[in-house]
Coordinates of C-alpha atoms in Angstrom, one line a residue:
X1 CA 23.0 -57.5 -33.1
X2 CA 24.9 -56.4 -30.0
X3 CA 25.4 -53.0 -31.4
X4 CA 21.9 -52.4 -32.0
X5 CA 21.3 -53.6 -28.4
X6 CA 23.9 -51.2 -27.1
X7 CA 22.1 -48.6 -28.9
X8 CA 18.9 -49.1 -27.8
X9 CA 20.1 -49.2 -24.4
X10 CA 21.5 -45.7 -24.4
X11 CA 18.3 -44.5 -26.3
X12 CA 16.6 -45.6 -23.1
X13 CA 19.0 -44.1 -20.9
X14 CA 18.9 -40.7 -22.5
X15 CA 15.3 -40.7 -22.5
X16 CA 14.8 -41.4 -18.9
X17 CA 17.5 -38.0 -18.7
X18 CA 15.3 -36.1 -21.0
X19 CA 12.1 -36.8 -19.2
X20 CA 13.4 -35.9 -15.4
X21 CA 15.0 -32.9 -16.8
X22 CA 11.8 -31.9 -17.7
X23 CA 10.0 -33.2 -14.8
X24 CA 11.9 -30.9 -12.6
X25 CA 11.7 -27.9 -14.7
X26 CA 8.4 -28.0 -13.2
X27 CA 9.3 -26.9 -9.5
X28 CA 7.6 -23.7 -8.3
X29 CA 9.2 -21.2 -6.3
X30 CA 7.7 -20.2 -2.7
X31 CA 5.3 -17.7 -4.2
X32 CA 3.5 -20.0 -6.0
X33 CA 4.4 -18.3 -9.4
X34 CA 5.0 -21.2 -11.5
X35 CA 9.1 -19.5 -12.4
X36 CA 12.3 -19.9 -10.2
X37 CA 13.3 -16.0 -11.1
X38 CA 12.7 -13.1 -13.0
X39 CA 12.8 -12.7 -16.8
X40 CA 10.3 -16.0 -18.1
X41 CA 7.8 -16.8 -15.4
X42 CA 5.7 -14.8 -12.9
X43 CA 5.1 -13.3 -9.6
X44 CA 2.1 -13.1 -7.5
X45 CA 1.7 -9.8 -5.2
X46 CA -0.2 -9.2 -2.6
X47 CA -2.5 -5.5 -3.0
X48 CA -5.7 -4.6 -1.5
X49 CA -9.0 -4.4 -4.0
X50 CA -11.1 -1.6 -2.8
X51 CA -8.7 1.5 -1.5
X52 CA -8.8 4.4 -4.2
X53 CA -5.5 5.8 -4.7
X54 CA -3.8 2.8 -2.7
X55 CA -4.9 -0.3 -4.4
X56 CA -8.3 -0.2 -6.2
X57 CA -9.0 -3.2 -9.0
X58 CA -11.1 -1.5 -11.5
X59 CA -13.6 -2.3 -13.8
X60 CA -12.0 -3.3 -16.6
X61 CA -9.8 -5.5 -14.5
X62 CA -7.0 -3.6 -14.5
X63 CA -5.1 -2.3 -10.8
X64 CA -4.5 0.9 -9.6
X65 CA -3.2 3.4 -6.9
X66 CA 0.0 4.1 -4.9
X67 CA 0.6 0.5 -3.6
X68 CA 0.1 -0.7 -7.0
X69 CA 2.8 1.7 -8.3
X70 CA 5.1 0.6 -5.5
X71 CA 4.8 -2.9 -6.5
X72 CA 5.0 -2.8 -10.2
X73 CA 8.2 -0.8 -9.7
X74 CA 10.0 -3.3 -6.7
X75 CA 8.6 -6.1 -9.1
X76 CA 10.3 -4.9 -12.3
X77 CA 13.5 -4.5 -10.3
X78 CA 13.3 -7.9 -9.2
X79 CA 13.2 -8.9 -13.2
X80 CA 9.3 -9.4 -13.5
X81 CA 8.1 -6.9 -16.4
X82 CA 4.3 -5.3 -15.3
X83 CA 3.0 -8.2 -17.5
X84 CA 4.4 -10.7 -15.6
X85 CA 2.9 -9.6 -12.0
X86 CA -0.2 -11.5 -10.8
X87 CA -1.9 -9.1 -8.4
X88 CA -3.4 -11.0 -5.3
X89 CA -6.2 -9.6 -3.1
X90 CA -5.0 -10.0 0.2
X91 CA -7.3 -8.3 2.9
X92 CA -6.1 -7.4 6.4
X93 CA -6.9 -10.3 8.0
X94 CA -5.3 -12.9 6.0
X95 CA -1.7 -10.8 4.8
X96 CA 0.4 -13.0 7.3
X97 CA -1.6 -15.8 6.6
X98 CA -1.2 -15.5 2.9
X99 CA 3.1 -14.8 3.0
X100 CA 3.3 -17.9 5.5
X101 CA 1.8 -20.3 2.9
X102 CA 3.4 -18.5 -0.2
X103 CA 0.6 -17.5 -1.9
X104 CA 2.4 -14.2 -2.8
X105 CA 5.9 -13.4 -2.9
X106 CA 5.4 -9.9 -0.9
X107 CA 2.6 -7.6 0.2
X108 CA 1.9 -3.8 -0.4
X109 CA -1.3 -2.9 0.8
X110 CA -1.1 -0.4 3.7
X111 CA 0.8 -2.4 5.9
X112 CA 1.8 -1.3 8.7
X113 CA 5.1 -2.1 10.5
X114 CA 4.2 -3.2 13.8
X115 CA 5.9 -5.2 16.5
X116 CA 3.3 -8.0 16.9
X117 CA 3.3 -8.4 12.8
X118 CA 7.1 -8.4 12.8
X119 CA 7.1 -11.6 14.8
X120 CA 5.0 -13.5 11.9
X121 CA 6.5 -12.0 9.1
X122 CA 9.7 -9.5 7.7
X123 CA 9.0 -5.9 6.5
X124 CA 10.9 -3.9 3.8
X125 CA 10.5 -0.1 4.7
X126 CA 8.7 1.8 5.2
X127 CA 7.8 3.4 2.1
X128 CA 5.6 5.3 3.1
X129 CA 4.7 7.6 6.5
X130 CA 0.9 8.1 7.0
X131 CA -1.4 8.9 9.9
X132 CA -4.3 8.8 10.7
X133 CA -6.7 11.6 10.5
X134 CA -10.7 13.0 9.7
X135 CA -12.2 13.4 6.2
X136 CA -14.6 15.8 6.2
X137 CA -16.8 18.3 4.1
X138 CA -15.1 21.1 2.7
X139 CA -17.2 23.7 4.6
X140 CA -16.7 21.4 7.9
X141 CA -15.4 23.5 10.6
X142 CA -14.3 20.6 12.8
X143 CA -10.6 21.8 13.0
X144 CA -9.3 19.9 15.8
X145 CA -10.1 16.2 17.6
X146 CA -12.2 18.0 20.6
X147 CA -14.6 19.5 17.7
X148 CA -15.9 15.7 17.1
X149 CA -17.9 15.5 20.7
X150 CA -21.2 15.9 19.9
X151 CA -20.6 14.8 16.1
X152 CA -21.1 11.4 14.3
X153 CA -17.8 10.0 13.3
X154 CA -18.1 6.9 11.2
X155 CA -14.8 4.1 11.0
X156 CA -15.4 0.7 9.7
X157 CA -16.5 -2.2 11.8
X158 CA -14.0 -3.4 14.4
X159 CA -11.7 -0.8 13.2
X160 CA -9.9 0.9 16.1
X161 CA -9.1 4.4 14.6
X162 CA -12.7 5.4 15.6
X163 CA -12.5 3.6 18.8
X164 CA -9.5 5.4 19.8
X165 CA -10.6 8.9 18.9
X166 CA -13.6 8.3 21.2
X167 CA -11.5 6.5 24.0
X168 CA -8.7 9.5 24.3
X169 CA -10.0 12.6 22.1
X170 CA -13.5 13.4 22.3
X171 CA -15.5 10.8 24.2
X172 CA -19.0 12.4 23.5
X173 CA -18.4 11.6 19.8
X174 CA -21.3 9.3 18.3
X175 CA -19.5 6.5 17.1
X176 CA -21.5 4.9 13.6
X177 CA -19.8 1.6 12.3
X178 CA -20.4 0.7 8.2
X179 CA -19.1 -2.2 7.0
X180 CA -16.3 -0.7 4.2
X181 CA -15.0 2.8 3.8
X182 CA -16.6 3.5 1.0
X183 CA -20.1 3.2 2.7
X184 CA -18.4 6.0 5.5
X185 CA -17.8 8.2 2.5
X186 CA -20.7 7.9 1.2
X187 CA -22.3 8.6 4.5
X188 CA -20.6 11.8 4.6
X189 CA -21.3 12.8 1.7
X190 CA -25.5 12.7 2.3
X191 CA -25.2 14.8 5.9
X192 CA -25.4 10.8 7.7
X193 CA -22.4 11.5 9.8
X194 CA -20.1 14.7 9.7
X195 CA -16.5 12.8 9.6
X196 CA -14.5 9.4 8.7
X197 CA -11.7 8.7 10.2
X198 CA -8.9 6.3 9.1
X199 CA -4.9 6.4 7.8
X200 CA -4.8 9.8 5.8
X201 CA -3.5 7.8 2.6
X202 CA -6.7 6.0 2.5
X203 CA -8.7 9.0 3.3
X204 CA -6.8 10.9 0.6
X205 CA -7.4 8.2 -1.8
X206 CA -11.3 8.6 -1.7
X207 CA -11.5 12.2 -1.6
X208 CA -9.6 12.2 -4.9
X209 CA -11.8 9.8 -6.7
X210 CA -13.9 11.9 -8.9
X211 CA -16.9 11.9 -7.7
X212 CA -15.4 13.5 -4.5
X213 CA -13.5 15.9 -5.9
X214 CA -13.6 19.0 -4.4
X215 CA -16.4 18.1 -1.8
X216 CA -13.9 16.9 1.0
X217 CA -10.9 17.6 2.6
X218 CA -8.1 16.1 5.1
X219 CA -8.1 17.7 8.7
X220 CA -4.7 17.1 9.2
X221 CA -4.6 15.8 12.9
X222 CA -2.1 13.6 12.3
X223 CA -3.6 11.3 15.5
X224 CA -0.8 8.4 15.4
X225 CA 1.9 7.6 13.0
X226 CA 1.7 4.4 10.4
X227 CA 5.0 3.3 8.8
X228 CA 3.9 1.2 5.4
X229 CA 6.0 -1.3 4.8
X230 CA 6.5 -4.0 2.1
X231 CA 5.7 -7.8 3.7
X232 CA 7.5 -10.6 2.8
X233 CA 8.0 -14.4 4.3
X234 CA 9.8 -14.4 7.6
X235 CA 13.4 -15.2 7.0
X236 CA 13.5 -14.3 3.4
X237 CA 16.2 -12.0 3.5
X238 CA 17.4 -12.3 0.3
X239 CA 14.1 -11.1 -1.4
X240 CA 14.2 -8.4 1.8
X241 CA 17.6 -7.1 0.7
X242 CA 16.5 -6.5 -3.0
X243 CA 13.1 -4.9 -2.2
X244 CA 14.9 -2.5 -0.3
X245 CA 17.1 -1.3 -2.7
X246 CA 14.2 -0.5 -4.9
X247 CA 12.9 1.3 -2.6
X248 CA 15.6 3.3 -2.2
X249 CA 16.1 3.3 -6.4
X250 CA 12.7 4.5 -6.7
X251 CA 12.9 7.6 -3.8
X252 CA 16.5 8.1 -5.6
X253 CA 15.3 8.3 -9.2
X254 CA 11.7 10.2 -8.5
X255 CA 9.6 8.0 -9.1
X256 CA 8.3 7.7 -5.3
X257 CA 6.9 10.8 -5.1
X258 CA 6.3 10.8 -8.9
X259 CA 3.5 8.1 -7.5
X260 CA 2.4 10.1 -4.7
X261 CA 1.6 13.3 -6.6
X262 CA 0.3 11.0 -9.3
X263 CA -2.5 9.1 -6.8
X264 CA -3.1 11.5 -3.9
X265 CA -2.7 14.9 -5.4
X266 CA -6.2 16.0 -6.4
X267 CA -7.1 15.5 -2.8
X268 CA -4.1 18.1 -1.8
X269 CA -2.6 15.4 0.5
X270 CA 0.1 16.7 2.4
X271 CA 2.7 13.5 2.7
X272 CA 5.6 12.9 4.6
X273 CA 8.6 12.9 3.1
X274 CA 10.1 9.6 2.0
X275 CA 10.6 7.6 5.1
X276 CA 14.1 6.1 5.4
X277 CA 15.2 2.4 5.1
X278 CA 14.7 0.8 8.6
X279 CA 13.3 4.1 10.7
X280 CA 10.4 3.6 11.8
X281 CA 8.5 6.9 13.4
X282 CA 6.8 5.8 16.9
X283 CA 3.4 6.7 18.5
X284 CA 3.9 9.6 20.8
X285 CA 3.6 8.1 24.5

């Protein structure tokens, strides 16, 4: 009889191990993925929904563009196959929001490194150099930021790439304000305004959707610099470190501008070449 209560005893015991073994198998890490590390669990990644060529969810569900590319290719070298990433719209107004609370484990969605945003949260980067710039009809012969006076220049709501072209470049420009870009493109296409400004990546992105194609084209101003960087938590260095070195893999191995020529091509976009780690190209003035 005491044996069999000795036994039972450790029966007991072990089953109490078994069950908080399991129990903390459970843990999440800080991006809310449901997996402590690559290889059996998830991660969730931040992208925008509605930019064509950048990061554009499409019908059938699936995700595509240039930030998408970047992503699925840092994601893969932090040990997460494409099957395993959980894109997550993140709009402008929430990205710091969103790494603060670990919703995602890092953002790529035209994000510009900027000192305000670097208080809030840590950037890998930039990956990318755009500016911003007109689209305009292919027959436009608006050439140069003076040629908008007199012109209807559409921008998004609130947005202050319009705002600043009519502030310090052609004042007498007629300022129309839609509530997404793709409402300005389609403006331009009917004759309802003669340009749309915004960051040349997202303008190239629209003019090469198919619809477009052809009908549009970049003016090249190149009216301020925007260094796209990758966003992660503040103080997550480690996760900062290995983004970075897949940036650099993916510039290194040709896959960077394998993704550029893949998503802004048709619309002849004339990028930058790949920024370097840590520089980040200032405003004039």
């Amino acid at each position: 009889m005491k044996l069999r209560k000795v036994t039972a005893a450790s029966a007991v015991v072990l089953a109490l191990a078994l069950s908080a073994t399991a129990c903390g198998g459970d843990n999440k890490d800080d991006a809310g993925s449901g997996s402590t590390g690559g290889g059996g669990g998830t991660i969730k990644v931040g992208i925008k929904y509605d930019q064509p060529g950048l990061g554009l969810k499409k019908p059938d569900g699936s995700f595509a563009g240039f930030d998408v590319d970047v992503a699925t290719y840092v994601a893969k070298q932090l040990g997460y196959a494409p099957d395993k990433i959980e894109f997550v719209e993140t709009k402008s107004a929430d990205r710091e929001n969103a790494l603060a609370r670990g919703d995602v484990k890092f953002i790529a969605a035209t994000y510009s490194i900027t000192d305000e945003r670097k208080q809030k949260v840590d950037f890998a980067g930039p990956y990318l150099l755009a500016h911003q710039d007109l689209l305009i009809k292919s027959d436009s012969d608006i050439s140069k930021g003076t040629d908008l006076n007199g012109k209807k220049l559409c921008s998004v709501t609130g947005s202050t790439s319009a705002q600043n072209v009519q502030k310090s470049i052609a004042p007498k420009a007629d300022l129309k304000e839609y509530p997404t870009y793709s409402e300005c493109v389609a403006a331009l296409q009917n004759g309802a305004v003669d340009a749309v400004t915004t960051d040349d990546s997202i303008l190239a992105g629209f003019a090469a959707q198919d619809q477009y194609k052809g009908k549009f084209k970049l003016a090249g101003l190149k009216l301020s610099n925007e260094n796209y960087g990758i966003g992660v938590k503040k103080g997550d260095t480690a996760t900062l470190d290995k983004i970075n070195k897949a940036l650099e893999q993916m510039v290194s191995d040709g896959s960077w501008q394998k993704a550029v020529d893949a998503n802004f091509g048709p619309a002849n976009y004339k990028n930058e070449p790949a920024p370097k780690i840590g520089v980040i190209v200032p405003n004039a003035g």
